[in-house]
Short mmCIF file of C-alpha atoms in Angstrom, two decimals:
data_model
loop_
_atom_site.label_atom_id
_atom_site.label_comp_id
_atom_site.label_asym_id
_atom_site.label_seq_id
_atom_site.Cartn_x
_atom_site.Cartn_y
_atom_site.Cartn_z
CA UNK A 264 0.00 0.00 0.00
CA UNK A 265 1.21 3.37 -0.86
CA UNK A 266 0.96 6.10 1.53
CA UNK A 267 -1.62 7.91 -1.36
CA UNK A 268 -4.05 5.36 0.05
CA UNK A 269 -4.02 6.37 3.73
CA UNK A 270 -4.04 9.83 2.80
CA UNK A 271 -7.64 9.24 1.04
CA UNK A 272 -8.75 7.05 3.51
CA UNK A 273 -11.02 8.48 6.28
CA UNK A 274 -8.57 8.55 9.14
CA UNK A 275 -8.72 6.09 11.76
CA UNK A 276 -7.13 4.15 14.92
CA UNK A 277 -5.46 1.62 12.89
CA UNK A 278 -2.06 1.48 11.79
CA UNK A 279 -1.55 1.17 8.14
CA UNK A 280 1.75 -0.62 6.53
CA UNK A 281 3.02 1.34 3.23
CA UNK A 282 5.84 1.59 1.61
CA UNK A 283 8.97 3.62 2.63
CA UNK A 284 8.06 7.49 1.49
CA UNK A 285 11.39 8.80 2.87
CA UNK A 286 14.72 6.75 1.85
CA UNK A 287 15.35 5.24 5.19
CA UNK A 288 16.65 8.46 6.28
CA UNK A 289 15.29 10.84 8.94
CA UNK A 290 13.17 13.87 8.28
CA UNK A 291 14.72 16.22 10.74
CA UNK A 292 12.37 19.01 12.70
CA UNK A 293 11.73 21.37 10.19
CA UNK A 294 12.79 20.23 7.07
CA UNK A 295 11.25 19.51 4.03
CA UNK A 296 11.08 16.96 1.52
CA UNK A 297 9.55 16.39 -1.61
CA UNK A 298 8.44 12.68 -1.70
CA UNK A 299 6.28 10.35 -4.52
CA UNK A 300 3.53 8.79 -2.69
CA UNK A 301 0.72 8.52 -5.24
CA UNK A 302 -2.07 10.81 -6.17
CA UNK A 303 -4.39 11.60 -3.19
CA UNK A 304 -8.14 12.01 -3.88
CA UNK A 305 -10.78 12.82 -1.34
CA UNK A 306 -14.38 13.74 -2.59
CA UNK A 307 -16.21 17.46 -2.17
CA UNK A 308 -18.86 19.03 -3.57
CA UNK A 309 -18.03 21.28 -5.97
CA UNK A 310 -20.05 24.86 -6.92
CA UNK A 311 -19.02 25.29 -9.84
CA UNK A 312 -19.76 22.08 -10.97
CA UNK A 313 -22.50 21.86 -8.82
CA UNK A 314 -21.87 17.91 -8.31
CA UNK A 315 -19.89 15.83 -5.83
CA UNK A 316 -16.57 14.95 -7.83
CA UNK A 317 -12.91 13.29 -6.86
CA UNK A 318 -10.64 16.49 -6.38
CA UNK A 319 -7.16 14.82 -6.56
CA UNK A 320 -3.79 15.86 -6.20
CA UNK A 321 -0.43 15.45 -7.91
CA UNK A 322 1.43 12.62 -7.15
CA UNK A 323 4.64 14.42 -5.43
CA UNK A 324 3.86 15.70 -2.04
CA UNK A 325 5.38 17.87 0.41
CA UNK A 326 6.61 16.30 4.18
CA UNK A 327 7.96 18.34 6.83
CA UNK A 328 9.64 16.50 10.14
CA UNK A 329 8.40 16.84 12.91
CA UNK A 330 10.43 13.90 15.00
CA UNK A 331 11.01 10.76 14.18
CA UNK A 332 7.87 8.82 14.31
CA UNK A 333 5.52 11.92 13.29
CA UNK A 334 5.61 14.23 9.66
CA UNK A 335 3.15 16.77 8.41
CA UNK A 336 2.25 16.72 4.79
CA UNK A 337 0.62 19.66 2.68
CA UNK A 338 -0.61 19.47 -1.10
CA UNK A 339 -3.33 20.53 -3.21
CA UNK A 340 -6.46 19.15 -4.58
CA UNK A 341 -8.30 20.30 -7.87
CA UNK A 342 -11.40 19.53 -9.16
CA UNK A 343 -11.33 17.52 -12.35
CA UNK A 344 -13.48 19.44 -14.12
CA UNK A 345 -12.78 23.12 -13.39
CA UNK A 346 -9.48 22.88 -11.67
CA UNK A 347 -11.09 24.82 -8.54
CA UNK A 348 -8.46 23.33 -5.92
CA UNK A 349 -8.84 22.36 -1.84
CA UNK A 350 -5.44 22.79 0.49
CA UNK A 351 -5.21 20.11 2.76
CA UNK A 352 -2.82 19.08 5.65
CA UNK A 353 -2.40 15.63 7.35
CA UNK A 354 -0.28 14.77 9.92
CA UNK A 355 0.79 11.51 9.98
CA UNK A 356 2.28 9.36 12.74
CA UNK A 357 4.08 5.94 12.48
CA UNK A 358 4.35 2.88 14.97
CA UNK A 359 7.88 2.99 14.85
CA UNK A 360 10.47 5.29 12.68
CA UNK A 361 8.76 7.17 9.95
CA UNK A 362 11.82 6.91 7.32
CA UNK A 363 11.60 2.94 8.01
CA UNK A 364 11.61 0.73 4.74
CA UNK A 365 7.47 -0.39 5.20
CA UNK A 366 6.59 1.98 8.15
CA UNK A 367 2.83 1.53 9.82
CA UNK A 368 1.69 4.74 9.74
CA UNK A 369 -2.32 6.34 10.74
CA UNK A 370 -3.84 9.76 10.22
CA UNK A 371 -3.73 11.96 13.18
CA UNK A 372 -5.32 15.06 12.09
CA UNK A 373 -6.73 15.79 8.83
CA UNK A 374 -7.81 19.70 7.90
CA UNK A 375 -8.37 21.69 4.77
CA UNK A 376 -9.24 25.08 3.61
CA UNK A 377 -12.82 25.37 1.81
CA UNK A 378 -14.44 28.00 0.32
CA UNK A 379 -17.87 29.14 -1.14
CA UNK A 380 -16.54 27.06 -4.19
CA UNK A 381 -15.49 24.02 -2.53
CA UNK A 382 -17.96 22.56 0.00
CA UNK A 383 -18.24 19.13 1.78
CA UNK A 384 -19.17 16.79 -0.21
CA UNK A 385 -23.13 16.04 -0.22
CA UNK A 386 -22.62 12.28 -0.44
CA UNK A 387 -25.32 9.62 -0.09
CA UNK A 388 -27.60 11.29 2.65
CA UNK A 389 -27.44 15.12 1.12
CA UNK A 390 -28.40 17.35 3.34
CA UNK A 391 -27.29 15.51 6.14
CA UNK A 392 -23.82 14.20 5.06
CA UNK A 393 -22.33 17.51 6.19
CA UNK A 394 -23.21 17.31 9.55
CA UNK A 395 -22.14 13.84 9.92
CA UNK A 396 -18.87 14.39 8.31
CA UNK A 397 -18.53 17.86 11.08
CA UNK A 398 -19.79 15.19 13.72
CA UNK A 399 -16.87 12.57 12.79
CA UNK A 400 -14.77 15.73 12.74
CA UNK A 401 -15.64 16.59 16.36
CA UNK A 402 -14.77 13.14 17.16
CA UNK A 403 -11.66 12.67 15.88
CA UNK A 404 -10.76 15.89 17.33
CA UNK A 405 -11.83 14.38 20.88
CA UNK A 406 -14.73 16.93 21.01
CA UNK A 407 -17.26 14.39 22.13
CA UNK A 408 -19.96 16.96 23.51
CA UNK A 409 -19.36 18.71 19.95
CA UNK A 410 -19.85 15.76 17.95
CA UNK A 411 -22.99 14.72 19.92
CA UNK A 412 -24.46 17.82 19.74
CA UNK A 413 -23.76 17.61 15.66
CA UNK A 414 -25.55 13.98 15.93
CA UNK A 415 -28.53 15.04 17.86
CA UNK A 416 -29.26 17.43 15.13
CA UNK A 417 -29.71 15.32 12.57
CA UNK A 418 -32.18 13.13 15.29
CA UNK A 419 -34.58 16.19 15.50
CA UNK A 420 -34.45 16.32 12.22
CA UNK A 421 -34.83 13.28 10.65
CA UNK A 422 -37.57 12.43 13.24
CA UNK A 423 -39.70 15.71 12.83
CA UNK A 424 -39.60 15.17 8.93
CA UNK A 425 -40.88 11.50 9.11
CA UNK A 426 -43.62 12.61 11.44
CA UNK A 427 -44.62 15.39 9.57
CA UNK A 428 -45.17 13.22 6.38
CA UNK A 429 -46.85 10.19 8.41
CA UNK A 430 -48.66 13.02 9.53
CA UNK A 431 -48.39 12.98 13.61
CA UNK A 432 -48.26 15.94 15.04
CA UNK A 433 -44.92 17.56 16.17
CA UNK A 434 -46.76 19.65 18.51
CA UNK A 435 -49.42 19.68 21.41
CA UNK A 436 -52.22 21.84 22.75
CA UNK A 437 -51.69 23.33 26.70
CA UNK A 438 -54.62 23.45 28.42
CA UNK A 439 -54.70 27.30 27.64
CA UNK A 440 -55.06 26.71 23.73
CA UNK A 441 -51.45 27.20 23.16
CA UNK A 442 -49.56 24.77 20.91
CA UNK A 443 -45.75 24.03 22.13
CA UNK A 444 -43.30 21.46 20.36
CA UNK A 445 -43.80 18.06 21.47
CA UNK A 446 -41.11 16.36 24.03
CA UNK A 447 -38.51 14.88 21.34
CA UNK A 448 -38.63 11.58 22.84
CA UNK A 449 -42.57 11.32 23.04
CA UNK A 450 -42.63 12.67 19.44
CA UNK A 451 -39.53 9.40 18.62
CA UNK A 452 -41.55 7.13 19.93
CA UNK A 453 -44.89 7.95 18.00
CA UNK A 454 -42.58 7.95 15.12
CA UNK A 455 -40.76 4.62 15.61
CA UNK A 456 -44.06 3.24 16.56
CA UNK A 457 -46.36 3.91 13.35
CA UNK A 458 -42.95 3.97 11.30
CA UNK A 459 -40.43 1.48 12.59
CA UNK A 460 -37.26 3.77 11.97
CA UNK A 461 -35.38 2.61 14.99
CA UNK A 462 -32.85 0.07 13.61
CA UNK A 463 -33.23 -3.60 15.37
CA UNK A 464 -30.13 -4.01 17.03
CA UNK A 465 -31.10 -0.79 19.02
CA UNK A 466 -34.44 -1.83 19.89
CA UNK A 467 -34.60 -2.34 23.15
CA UNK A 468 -32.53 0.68 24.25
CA UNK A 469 -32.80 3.09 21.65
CA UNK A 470 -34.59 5.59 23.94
CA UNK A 471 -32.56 5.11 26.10
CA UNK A 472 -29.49 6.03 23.94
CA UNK A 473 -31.66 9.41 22.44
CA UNK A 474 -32.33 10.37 26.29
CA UNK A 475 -28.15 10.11 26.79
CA UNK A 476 -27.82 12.73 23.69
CA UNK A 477 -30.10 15.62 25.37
CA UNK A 478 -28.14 14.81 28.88
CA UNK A 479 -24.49 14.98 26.90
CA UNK A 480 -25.61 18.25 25.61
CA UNK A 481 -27.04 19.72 28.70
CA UNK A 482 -24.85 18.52 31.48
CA UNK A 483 -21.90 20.50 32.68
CA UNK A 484 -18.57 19.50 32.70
CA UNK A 485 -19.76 16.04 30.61
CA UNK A 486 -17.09 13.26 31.19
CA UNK A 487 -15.28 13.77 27.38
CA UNK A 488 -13.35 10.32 27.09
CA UNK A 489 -16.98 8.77 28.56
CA UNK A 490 -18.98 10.72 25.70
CA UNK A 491 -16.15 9.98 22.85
CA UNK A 492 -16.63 6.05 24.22
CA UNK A 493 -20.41 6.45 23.48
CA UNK A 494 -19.72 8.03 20.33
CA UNK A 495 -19.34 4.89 17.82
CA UNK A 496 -23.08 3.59 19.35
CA UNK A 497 -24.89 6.77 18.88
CA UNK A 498 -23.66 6.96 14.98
CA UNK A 499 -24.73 3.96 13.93
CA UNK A 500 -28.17 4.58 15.47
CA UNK A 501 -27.90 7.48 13.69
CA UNK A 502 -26.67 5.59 10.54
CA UNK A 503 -29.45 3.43 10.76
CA UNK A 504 -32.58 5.64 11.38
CA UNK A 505 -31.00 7.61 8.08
CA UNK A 506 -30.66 4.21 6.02
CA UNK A 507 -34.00 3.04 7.37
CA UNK A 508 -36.22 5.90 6.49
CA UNK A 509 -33.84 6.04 2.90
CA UNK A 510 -34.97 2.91 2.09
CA UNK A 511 -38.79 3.01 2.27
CA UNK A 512 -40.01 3.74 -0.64
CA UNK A 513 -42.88 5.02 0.73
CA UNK A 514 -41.69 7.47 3.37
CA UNK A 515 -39.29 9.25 1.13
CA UNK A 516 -42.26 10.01 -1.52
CA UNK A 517 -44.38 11.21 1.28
CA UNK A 518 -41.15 12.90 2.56
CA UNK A 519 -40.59 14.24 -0.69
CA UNK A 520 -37.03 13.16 -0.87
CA UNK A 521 -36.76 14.38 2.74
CA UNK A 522 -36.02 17.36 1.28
CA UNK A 523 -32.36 17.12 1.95
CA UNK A 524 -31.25 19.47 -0.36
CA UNK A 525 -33.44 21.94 1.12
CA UNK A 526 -32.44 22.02 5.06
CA UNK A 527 -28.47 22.02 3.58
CA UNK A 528 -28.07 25.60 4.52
CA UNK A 529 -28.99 25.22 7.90
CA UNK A 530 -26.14 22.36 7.84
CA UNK A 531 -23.61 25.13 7.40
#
């Protein structure tokens, strides 16, 4: 595996094996070197094009040492059609010694420069891919009250739009006449209830797991490394109520597509 490959991968835990990038020798603090790695291509939604598309780089890239088991790297990704380009900066650290012959190497941090051009990219939910791409962001930058509160967003979201096209009320009359928004998890459970948009495997304590969103929010001083542990279960419920409602034919006519592209700005 080149080192191309890592670098347009979504960054995780895992160690990666690749192929020597820096001639057995030492970056030292500071310096840089130009090294051939391999295109790197990461997908955004471009403006201009108005269309998710591959932006991809050229295949020599620039490292800078940092010490011996961690570099920075900086290049440039264009759009294939208009040549509109991203900056991006990754900073990679290795098991062992970086300039090894096949070091294993991860993503730390990952971070580029958009613009009104250059957007994330839209991907298979739309509207909603942005704010679980800024969620994964929070999360990999060990803001786990951040990330949840990115996650919960989407919840109200997706849930409100289901109900309002299975037509259950999102509200409820006071005894004075006055109509105020429904509690969120008696308005889920009407919703999972006519609808079934709960995924299986979180059946039995997916209220449970919504209630633990509102209380990560609205606690002070919330335990970080006990909400980033949390994190991986409340995205795939999240994951799941998006793929379940996606894939009823049914809902998303009523839904109207969800209207995805619609409720992007309020993504931003």
């Amino acid at each position: 595996m080149r080192l191309s490959e890592v670098l347009s991968s979504s960054p995780t835990s895992r160690f990666e094996q690749v192929e020597g990038f820096l001639n057995n020798m030492q970056l030292k603090r500071g310096k840089q070197k130009k090294i051939s790695v391999g295109a790197v291509w990461l997908t955004y939604h471009c403006e201009n094009c108005h269309s998710d598309l591959t932006f991809v780089s050229d295949t020599e890239l620039y490292c800078i040492g940092i010490h011996e088991r961690l570099v920075s790297i900086d290049c440039a990704l264009r759009c294939p059609r208009c040549g509109e380009s991203v900056p991006i900066w990754f900073l990679i650290e290795s098991k062992e010694a970086a300039h090894g012959i096949a070091p294993e190497v991860r993503v730390l941090k990952r971070s580029e420069k958009l613009s009104d051009k250059v957007t994330l990219g839209w991907g298979q939910y739309e509207g909603f891919s942005e704010l679980l791409e800024k969620a994964d962001r929070a999360y990999r930058d060990e803001l786990g009250a951040g990330a949840i509160v990115y996650l919960r967003k989407i919840l109200e979201r997706i849930t409100k739009q289901t109900a309002e096209a299975s037509n259950i009320s999102i509200t409820i009359t006071t005894k004075n006449g006055d109509k105020k928004r429904k509690d969120f998890k008696k308005l889920l459970t009407e919703v999972d209830q006519q609808c079934f948009i709960i995924p299986k495997e979180f059946s039995e304590n997916g209220y449970k797991l919504f209630g633990e969103l509102s209380e990560i929010i609205h606690s002070d001083g919330s335990d970080e490394q006990m909400v980033l542990k949390k994190y991986d279960a409340l995205h795939r419920l999240v994951i799941g109520i998006l793929d379940n409602v996606k894939n009823n034919k049914e809902m998303m006519e009523a839904i109207g597509t969800l209207g995805w592209n619609a409720e992007r700005d309020e993504a931003v």
